[in-house]
Amino acid sequence: MTMALLIAAFLMGFFGSPHCLGMCGGIVTAFGLSMKETSPAKKRGLIATYHLGRLLSYALLGLIAGVIGTTVLTHLMVGNSTPRILLGLVLVFIGLTMLGLPFLNKLERLGMHFWQALSPLRQKAFPLNTFPRALTAGLLWGFLPCGLVYGALLIAVVGHDPLTGAVLMFVFGLGTVPMLVATHGTVNWMRNQIGRLRLRQVNGVIMMLSGLAVIAVPMIMANMHGGHGQMNHEQMNHEQMIHD
């Protein structure tokens, strides 16, 4: 796992979080209404607790994705450049998704069936007036169907090992936290800035270029190295002929 992957996961969560506000904003509002009888200090603790639960759910999903990557793809990941190429393709795919292409809509619809099945458990977590209930609500929230989350899970699949997948998803979740805990005025300001500067699209382009670089640069370097090696070999043969 490299720092570049961690940064990519965090930025994907941060710049993609305005997209999540449409659905997650309603959940945050419902959580807030259920805590209206609590003190401000306890409310801050409950908010931190349910976000921790959400990040732990993401980490669990990343762990599962990493296990899938190391079992299903294990024969493709040894002794060749396949892991690097897969990672590059995933980054390109996510970049296109962040540019607005609806690749993951069908997965969101499938995930919605599972989310609806969790409804009885979600209802038991309310009101969020205790820390165990807040943690439970956060853990369940992590399974909300979201194309952005599914895109991040693709990185976890090709992240080489389950622990890497878990860490990447946790960091991705951290990127979404600022938008979801900000006050109403701050949320509007952040959304306007991200929209005005097209930061989501910029990040999508950067991820696409990064993916292409991950795929192409080592190949180019290998070809250049091979070419230099061939030239050196020919030069040695030529010098040997002169010597003879």
Coordinates of C-alpha atoms in Angstrom, one line a residue:
M1 CA 0.0 0.0 0.0
T2 CA 1.4 3.4 -1.0
M3 CA 0.7 6.9 0.3
A4 CA -0.6 7.7 -3.1
L5 CA -3.4 5.2 -2.8
L6 CA -4.4 6.5 0.6
I7 CA -4.5 10.0 -0.7
A8 CA -6.6 8.9 -3.7
A9 CA -9.0 7.1 -1.4
F10 CA -9.3 10.1 0.9
L11 CA -9.8 12.6 -2.0
M12 CA -12.4 10.3 -3.6
G13 CA -14.4 10.4 -0.4
F14 CA -14.0 14.2 0.1
F15 CA -14.7 15.4 -3.4
G16 CA -17.4 12.8 -3.9
S17 CA -19.3 13.5 -0.6
P18 CA -21.5 16.3 -2.2
H19 CA -23.0 13.5 -4.3
C20 CA -23.8 11.5 -1.1
L21 CA -25.6 14.4 0.6
G22 CA -28.8 13.6 -1.4
M23 CA -29.3 10.4 0.5
C24 CA -27.0 10.6 3.5
G25 CA -28.3 14.1 4.3
G26 CA -31.7 12.7 5.1
I27 CA -30.1 10.1 7.4
V28 CA -28.0 12.8 9.2
T29 CA -31.2 14.9 9.7
A30 CA -33.1 11.9 11.1
F31 CA -30.2 11.1 13.5
G32 CA -30.2 14.8 14.6
L33 CA -33.9 14.8 15.3
S34 CA -33.6 11.6 17.4
M35 CA -31.0 13.3 19.6
K36 CA -32.8 16.6 20.2
E37 CA -33.4 15.8 23.9
T38 CA -29.7 15.2 24.6
S39 CA -27.2 17.8 25.8
P40 CA -24.8 19.4 23.3
A41 CA -21.8 17.6 24.7
K42 CA -23.4 14.2 24.6
K43 CA -24.8 15.0 21.1
R44 CA -21.2 15.6 19.9
G45 CA -20.2 12.3 21.3
L46 CA -23.1 10.5 19.7
I47 CA -22.3 12.0 16.3
A48 CA -18.7 10.9 16.6
T49 CA -19.9 7.4 17.6
Y50 CA -22.2 6.9 14.7
H51 CA -19.6 8.1 12.2
L52 CA -17.1 5.7 13.8
G53 CA -19.6 2.9 13.2
R54 CA -20.0 3.9 9.6
L55 CA -16.2 3.9 9.1
L56 CA -15.9 0.5 10.7
S57 CA -18.6 -0.8 8.3
Y58 CA -16.5 0.6 5.4
A59 CA -13.4 -1.1 6.8
L60 CA -15.3 -4.4 7.1
L61 CA -16.5 -4.1 3.5
G62 CA -12.9 -3.3 2.5
L63 CA -11.6 -6.3 4.4
I64 CA -14.1 -8.5 2.5
A65 CA -13.2 -6.9 -0.8
G66 CA -9.5 -7.6 0.0
V67 CA -10.3 -11.2 0.8
I68 CA -12.1 -11.6 -2.6
G69 CA -9.2 -9.9 -4.3
T70 CA -6.6 -12.3 -2.8
T71 CA -8.7 -15.4 -3.4
V72 CA -10.5 -15.0 -6.6
L73 CA -7.7 -13.1 -8.3
T74 CA -4.8 -14.8 -6.5
H75 CA -3.6 -16.6 -9.7
L76 CA -3.5 -13.4 -11.6
M77 CA -1.6 -11.5 -8.9
V78 CA 1.6 -13.4 -8.7
G79 CA 4.8 -12.9 -10.8
N80 CA 3.4 -10.5 -13.4
S81 CA 2.1 -7.0 -14.0
T82 CA -1.6 -7.8 -13.6
P83 CA -2.0 -6.2 -10.2
R84 CA -0.6 -2.9 -11.5
I85 CA -2.7 -3.0 -14.6
L86 CA -5.9 -3.9 -12.7
L87 CA -5.2 -1.0 -10.3
G88 CA -4.7 1.4 -13.2
L89 CA -7.9 0.2 -14.9
V90 CA -9.8 0.7 -11.6
L91 CA -8.5 4.2 -11.1
V92 CA -9.6 5.0 -14.7
F93 CA -13.0 3.5 -14.1
I94 CA -13.5 5.5 -10.9
G95 CA -12.3 8.7 -12.6
L96 CA -15.0 8.2 -15.3
T97 CA -17.6 7.6 -12.6
M98 CA -16.6 10.8 -10.8
L99 CA -17.0 12.6 -14.1
G100 CA -20.6 11.5 -14.0
L101 CA -20.9 8.3 -16.1
P102 CA -23.5 6.1 -14.4
F103 CA -21.6 2.8 -14.4
L104 CA -22.6 1.8 -10.9
N105 CA -26.4 2.6 -10.9
K106 CA -27.4 -1.0 -11.2
L107 CA -25.2 -2.0 -8.2
E108 CA -26.9 0.8 -6.2
R109 CA -30.3 -0.7 -7.1
L110 CA -29.2 -4.1 -6.0
G111 CA -27.8 -2.7 -2.8
M112 CA -31.1 -1.0 -2.1
H113 CA -32.8 -4.4 -1.6
F114 CA -30.3 -5.3 1.1
W115 CA -30.7 -1.8 2.7
Q116 CA -34.5 -2.3 2.9
A117 CA -34.0 -5.7 4.5
L118 CA -32.1 -3.9 7.3
S119 CA -35.0 -1.7 8.0
P120 CA -36.2 -3.6 11.2
L121 CA -32.7 -3.3 12.7
R122 CA -32.5 0.4 11.8
Q123 CA -35.8 1.1 13.6
K124 CA -34.5 -0.6 16.7
A125 CA -31.6 1.8 16.9
F126 CA -33.8 4.8 17.4
P127 CA -33.8 7.1 19.2
L128 CA -30.1 7.6 19.2
N129 CA -29.9 8.5 22.9
T130 CA -27.2 6.0 23.9
F131 CA -23.7 5.3 22.5
P132 CA -24.4 1.6 21.7
R133 CA -27.5 2.7 19.7
A134 CA -25.4 5.4 17.9
L135 CA -22.7 2.8 17.1
T136 CA -25.3 0.4 15.8
A137 CA -26.9 3.0 13.6
G138 CA -23.5 3.9 12.2
L139 CA -22.7 0.3 11.5
L140 CA -25.9 -0.1 9.6
W141 CA -25.5 3.2 7.8
G142 CA -22.3 1.8 6.3
F143 CA -24.4 -0.6 4.2
L144 CA -26.4 2.2 2.5
P145 CA -26.1 1.6 -1.3
C146 CA -23.8 4.2 -2.8
G147 CA -22.0 4.1 -6.2
L148 CA -19.1 6.1 -4.6
V149 CA -18.6 3.4 -2.0
Y150 CA -18.7 0.6 -4.5
G151 CA -16.1 2.4 -6.6
A152 CA -13.8 2.7 -3.6
L153 CA -14.4 -1.1 -2.9
L154 CA -12.9 -1.8 -6.3
I155 CA -9.7 -0.2 -5.1
A156 CA -9.8 -2.5 -2.1
V157 CA -10.3 -5.5 -4.3
V158 CA -7.0 -4.9 -6.1
G159 CA -5.2 -3.6 -2.9
H160 CA -3.1 -6.8 -2.6
D161 CA -4.4 -7.9 0.8
P162 CA -7.4 -7.7 3.1
L163 CA -5.7 -5.3 5.6
T164 CA -4.9 -2.9 2.9
G165 CA -8.5 -3.0 1.7
A166 CA -9.8 -2.3 5.2
V167 CA -7.4 0.7 5.7
L168 CA -8.2 2.1 2.2
M169 CA -12.0 2.0 2.9
F170 CA -11.5 3.5 6.4
V171 CA -9.5 6.4 4.9
F172 CA -12.1 6.8 2.2
G173 CA -14.8 7.1 4.9
L174 CA -12.7 9.8 6.7
G175 CA -12.8 11.8 3.5
T176 CA -16.6 11.9 3.7
V177 CA -16.8 13.0 7.3
P178 CA -16.2 16.8 6.9
M179 CA -19.2 17.2 4.6
L180 CA -21.5 15.1 6.8
V181 CA -20.6 16.8 10.1
A182 CA -20.4 20.4 9.0
T183 CA -23.1 22.9 9.9
H184 CA -25.8 23.8 7.4
G185 CA -24.0 27.0 6.3
T186 CA -20.7 25.3 6.0
V187 CA -22.1 22.5 4.0
N188 CA -23.6 24.9 1.5
W189 CA -20.3 26.8 1.3
M190 CA -18.3 23.5 0.7
R191 CA -20.8 22.3 -1.9
N192 CA -20.7 25.6 -3.7
Q193 CA -16.9 25.7 -3.7
I194 CA -16.6 22.1 -4.9
G195 CA -19.2 22.7 -7.6
R196 CA -17.9 26.1 -8.7
L197 CA -14.3 24.9 -9.0
R198 CA -15.5 21.5 -10.4
L199 CA -13.2 19.8 -7.9
R200 CA -15.0 16.5 -8.3
Q201 CA -14.4 16.5 -12.0
V202 CA -10.8 17.6 -11.5
N203 CA -10.3 14.8 -9.1
G204 CA -11.9 12.4 -11.6
V205 CA -9.5 13.5 -14.3
I206 CA -6.5 13.2 -12.0
M207 CA -7.6 9.6 -11.1
M208 CA -7.9 8.8 -14.7
L209 CA -4.5 10.1 -15.6
S210 CA -3.0 8.4 -12.5
G211 CA -4.5 5.1 -13.7
L212 CA -3.1 5.5 -17.2
A213 CA 0.3 6.4 -15.7
V214 CA 0.2 3.3 -13.4
I215 CA -0.4 1.2 -16.5
A216 CA 1.8 2.9 -19.1
V217 CA 4.8 4.3 -17.4
P218 CA 6.4 1.0 -16.2
M219 CA 5.8 -0.4 -19.7
I220 CA 7.5 2.6 -21.3
M221 CA 10.4 2.4 -18.9
A222 CA 10.8 -1.3 -19.5
N223 CA 10.9 -0.8 -23.2
M224 CA 13.4 2.0 -22.9
H225 CA 15.5 -0.2 -20.6
G226 CA 15.2 -3.1 -23.1
G227 CA 16.2 -0.8 -25.9
H228 CA 19.3 0.4 -24.1
G229 CA 20.2 -3.1 -23.2
Q230 CA 20.0 -4.2 -26.8
M231 CA 22.1 -1.2 -27.9
N232 CA 24.7 -2.0 -25.3
H233 CA 24.8 -5.6 -26.5
E234 CA 25.2 -4.6 -30.1
Q235 CA 27.9 -2.2 -29.1
M236 CA 29.8 -4.9 -27.2
N237 CA 29.5 -7.2 -30.3
H238 CA 30.8 -4.5 -32.5
E239 CA 33.8 -3.8 -30.2
Q240 CA 34.5 -7.5 -30.1
M241 CA 34.5 -7.7 -33.9
I242 CA 37.0 -4.8 -34.0
H243 CA 39.2 -6.5 -31.4
D244 CA 39.2 -9.8 -33.3

